[in-house]
Amino acid sequence: MNRVLVTGGAGFLGSHLCERLLGEGSDVVCIDNFFSGHKDNIRPFVAHPYFELIRHDVIHPLFVEVDRIYHLACPASPIHYQMNPIKTVKTNVMGTINMLGLAKRIRSRILLTSTSEIYGDAQIHPQPESYWGNVNSIGLRSCYDEGKRVAETLMMDYHRQNKVDIRIVRVFNTYGPRMAVDDGRVVSNFIVQALRGEPITIYGDGSQTRSFCYVSDLIDGIRRMMDQEATIGPVNLGNPGEFTILELAEKIAKMTGSRTKFVFKPLPSDDPVRRRPDISLAKAKLGWEPKVSLEEGLARTIEYFKETLSTRNRT
Ligand code: NAD
Ligand code: UDP
């Protein structure tokens, strides 16, 4: 049986990955410190006989015997990773060293979920993996952006120096069910605001762009990356459809049938102006591209939040 460790397994992406791996017949060990994840995310499969949960912080060493490590542990929403920026750096640096040390010791393959944030406020569009990025090293987002850049460096150095078998994916904005109601990222914020009849908060003038990938597509990409031999990465994973934040707000307002107003708030510092993945490498090396359209993905996500908010109101 394939024994798999998922760090950050109680988070948004981690919980979907654990569920997929259990469905494929793997024996899954999930570790999480519940900084931004929640037990509700793993509730659907917590009683599965091949699922095991360990409350653990990756900044401390851990020893478990597994065949594969998916290293996701790190808050991903700007409000979460900026809440305790020093901890965010520690999670990325010490956490990745600990997981690489484990991979080296037990000779297991390790995959890191890096991020499109390593491209910063990109000067090249769309962003290919060969682009080195434009990141502010001293800004409010740096704890995450630079933390992930060091995590990538550590992955490559453990690979070159210690022959650790690595895979790196750079994840672009991904959304779907199990994002937290108070997650703070744009898709969940807009849907929750629209469903509650609260004003939709647009930062800046809403002309900045993002590309939104539905969670099931992203998990497919991660699974393909882990199981293939052709490339260690980094490989971009994301949906190349590009939308302004204003377009997203209009779409969500229409799909929820909400008559809510838009309010414009100051743009957070270092907020990237344009973002869209070049996924040529993922197509060529993994035979992967997203299948779920934004409308379809938003419809499923809106259903999830309707159910979640109505359950909250009942209790
Ligand atoms: P999330 O915040 O929902 O999940 C992260 C999980 O890691 C949470 O369960 C959290 O409690 C856990 N965690 C944080 N610090 C930890 C620590 N020190 N020790 C143990 N557990 C810890 O975020 P997500 O969207 O699921 O992101 C998962 C991974 O994917 C992250 O590495 C993130 O950087 C990367 N990523 C996500 C996106 C996206 O759009 N969702 C985009 C780019 C990169
Ligand atoms: N954003 C917004 N309103 C919100 C939340 C986010 O206008 O309530 C904007 C944010 O400024 C950014 C984009 O939406 O330009 C995506 O933000 P998110 O936090 O989801 O992810 P990012 O790509 O910035 O890490």
PDB file of C-alpha atoms and ligand atoms in Angstrom, residues 8 10-14 32-37 56-58 72-76 87 91 113-115 144 148 171-174 185, ligand 1:
ATOM      1  CA  GLY A   8      -1.318  21.116   5.731  1.00  0.00           C
ATOM      2  CA  ALA A  10      -6.662  20.064   6.992  1.00  0.00           C
ATOM      3  CA  GLY A  11      -6.477  23.132   4.755  1.00  0.00           C
ATOM      4  CA  PHE A  12      -8.436  23.903   1.622  1.00  0.00           C
ATOM      5  CA  LEU A  13      -6.205  22.152  -0.951  1.00  0.00           C
ATOM      6  CA  GLY A  14      -4.785  19.629   1.531  1.00  0.00           C
ATOM      7  CA  ASP A  32      -1.622  20.144  10.483  1.00  0.00           C
ATOM      8  CA  ASN A  33      -1.318  22.757  13.234  1.00  0.00           C
ATOM      9  CA  PHE A  34      -4.774  24.210  12.378  1.00  0.00           C
ATOM     10  CA  PHE A  35      -3.383  27.718  11.867  1.00  0.00           C
ATOM     11  CA  SER A  36      -5.632  28.305   8.838  1.00  0.00           C
ATOM     12  CA  GLY A  37      -7.089  24.819   8.345  1.00  0.00           C
ATOM     13  CA  HIS A  56       1.897  18.869  14.459  1.00  0.00           C
ATOM     14  CA  ASP A  57       3.696  22.068  13.483  1.00  0.00           C
ATOM     15  CA  VAL A  58       6.146  21.555  10.615  1.00  0.00           C
ATOM     16  CA  LEU A  72       1.498  22.003   1.523  1.00  0.00           C
ATOM     17  CA  ALA A  73       1.677  23.386   5.058  1.00  0.00           C
ATOM     18  CA  CYS A  74       1.610  27.196   4.866  1.00  0.00           C
ATOM     19  CA  PRO A  75      -1.214  29.719   5.116  1.00  0.00           C
ATOM     20  CA  ALA A  76      -2.083  30.912   1.594  1.00  0.00           C
ATOM     21  CA  LYS A  87       5.781  32.448  11.609  1.00  0.00           C
ATOM     22  CA  THR A  91       6.891  27.631   8.273  1.00  0.00           C
ATOM     23  CA  THR A 113       3.274  23.479  -3.504  1.00  0.00           C
ATOM     24  CA  SER A 114       5.020  26.702  -4.384  1.00  0.00           C
ATOM     25  CA  THR A 115       3.079  29.662  -5.728  1.00  0.00           C
ATOM     26  CA  TYR A 144       5.106  34.546   1.870  1.00  0.00           C
ATOM     27  CA  LYS A 148       8.269  30.289  -0.911  1.00  0.00           C
ATOM     28  CA  VAL A 171       0.065  26.981  -7.912  1.00  0.00           C
ATOM     29  CA  PHE A 172      -1.926  29.925  -9.327  1.00  0.00           C
ATOM     30  CA  ASN A 173      -5.137  31.199  -7.623  1.00  0.00           C
ATOM     31  CA  THR A 174      -7.300  28.171  -6.896  1.00  0.00           C
ATOM     32  CA  ARG A 185      -9.294  35.448  -0.596  1.00  0.00           C
TER      33      ARG A 185
HETATM   34  P1  NAD B   1      -4.883  26.857   3.595  1.00  0.00           P
HETATM   35  O1  NAD B   1      -4.494  27.994   4.452  1.00  0.00           O
HETATM   36  O2  NAD B   1      -6.321  26.519   3.469  1.00  0.00           O
HETATM   37  O3  NAD B   1      -4.117  25.537   4.025  1.00  0.00           O
HETATM   38  C1  NAD B   1      -2.836  25.523   4.587  1.00  0.00           C
HETATM   39  C2  NAD B   1      -2.821  24.482   5.698  1.00  0.00           C
HETATM   40  O4  NAD B   1      -1.506  24.431   6.276  1.00  0.00           O
HETATM   41  C3  NAD B   1      -3.790  24.814   6.834  1.00  0.00           C
HETATM   42  O5  NAD B   1      -4.531  23.672   7.183  1.00  0.00           O
HETATM   43  C4  NAD B   1      -2.879  25.256   7.963  1.00  0.00           C
HETATM   44  O6  NAD B   1      -3.453  25.054   9.241  1.00  0.00           O
HETATM   45  C5  NAD B   1      -1.648  24.420   7.705  1.00  0.00           C
HETATM   46  N1  NAD B   1      -0.431  24.997   8.280  1.00  0.00           N
HETATM   47  C6  NAD B   1       0.008  26.285   8.200  1.00  0.00           C
HETATM   48  N2  NAD B   1       1.170  26.421   8.855  1.00  0.00           N
HETATM   49  C7  NAD B   1       1.480  25.195   9.364  1.00  0.00           C
HETATM   50  C8  NAD B   1       2.545  24.708  10.152  1.00  0.00           C
HETATM   51  N3  NAD B   1       3.541  25.513  10.551  1.00  0.00           N
HETATM   52  N4  NAD B   1       2.543  23.395  10.496  1.00  0.00           N
HETATM   53  C9  NAD B   1       1.539  22.570  10.107  1.00  0.00           C
HETATM   54  N5  NAD B   1       0.491  22.985   9.368  1.00  0.00           N
HETATM   55  C10 NAD B   1       0.465  24.281   8.993  1.00  0.00           C
HETATM   56  O7  NAD B   1      -4.265  27.170   2.140  1.00  0.00           O
HETATM   57  P2  NAD B   1      -4.406  26.357   0.768  1.00  0.00           P
HETATM   58  O8  NAD B   1      -5.054  27.241  -0.213  1.00  0.00           O
HETATM   59  O9  NAD B   1      -4.954  25.011   1.007  1.00  0.00           O
HETATM   60  O10 NAD B   1      -2.873  26.253   0.352  1.00  0.00           O
HETATM   61  C11 NAD B   1      -2.151  25.043   0.475  1.00  0.00           C
HETATM   62  C12 NAD B   1      -0.776  25.203  -0.158  1.00  0.00           C
HETATM   63  O11 NAD B   1      -0.907  25.587  -1.533  1.00  0.00           O
HETATM   64  C13 NAD B   1       0.078  26.272   0.512  1.00  0.00           C
HETATM   65  O12 NAD B   1       1.415  25.813   0.520  1.00  0.00           O
HETATM   66  C14 NAD B   1      -0.046  27.450  -0.431  1.00  0.00           C
HETATM   67  O13 NAD B   1       1.082  28.276  -0.380  1.00  0.00           O
HETATM   68  C15 NAD B   1      -0.177  26.766  -1.782  1.00  0.00           C
HETATM   69  N6  NAD B   1      -0.886  27.635  -2.743  1.00  0.00           N
HETATM   70  C16 NAD B   1      -2.246  27.743  -2.727  1.00  0.00           C
HETATM   71  C17 NAD B   1      -2.875  28.589  -3.623  1.00  0.00           C
HETATM   72  C18 NAD B   1      -4.374  28.713  -3.702  1.00  0.00           C
HETATM   73  O14 NAD B   1      -4.867  29.520  -4.490  1.00  0.00           O
HETATM   74  N7  NAD B   1      -5.147  27.963  -2.941  1.00  0.00           N
HETATM   75  C19 NAD B   1      -2.115  29.330  -4.533  1.00  0.00           C
HETATM   76  C20 NAD B   1      -0.731  29.219  -4.482  1.00  0.00           C
HETATM   77  C21 NAD B   1      -0.115  28.351  -3.613  1.00  0.00           C
END
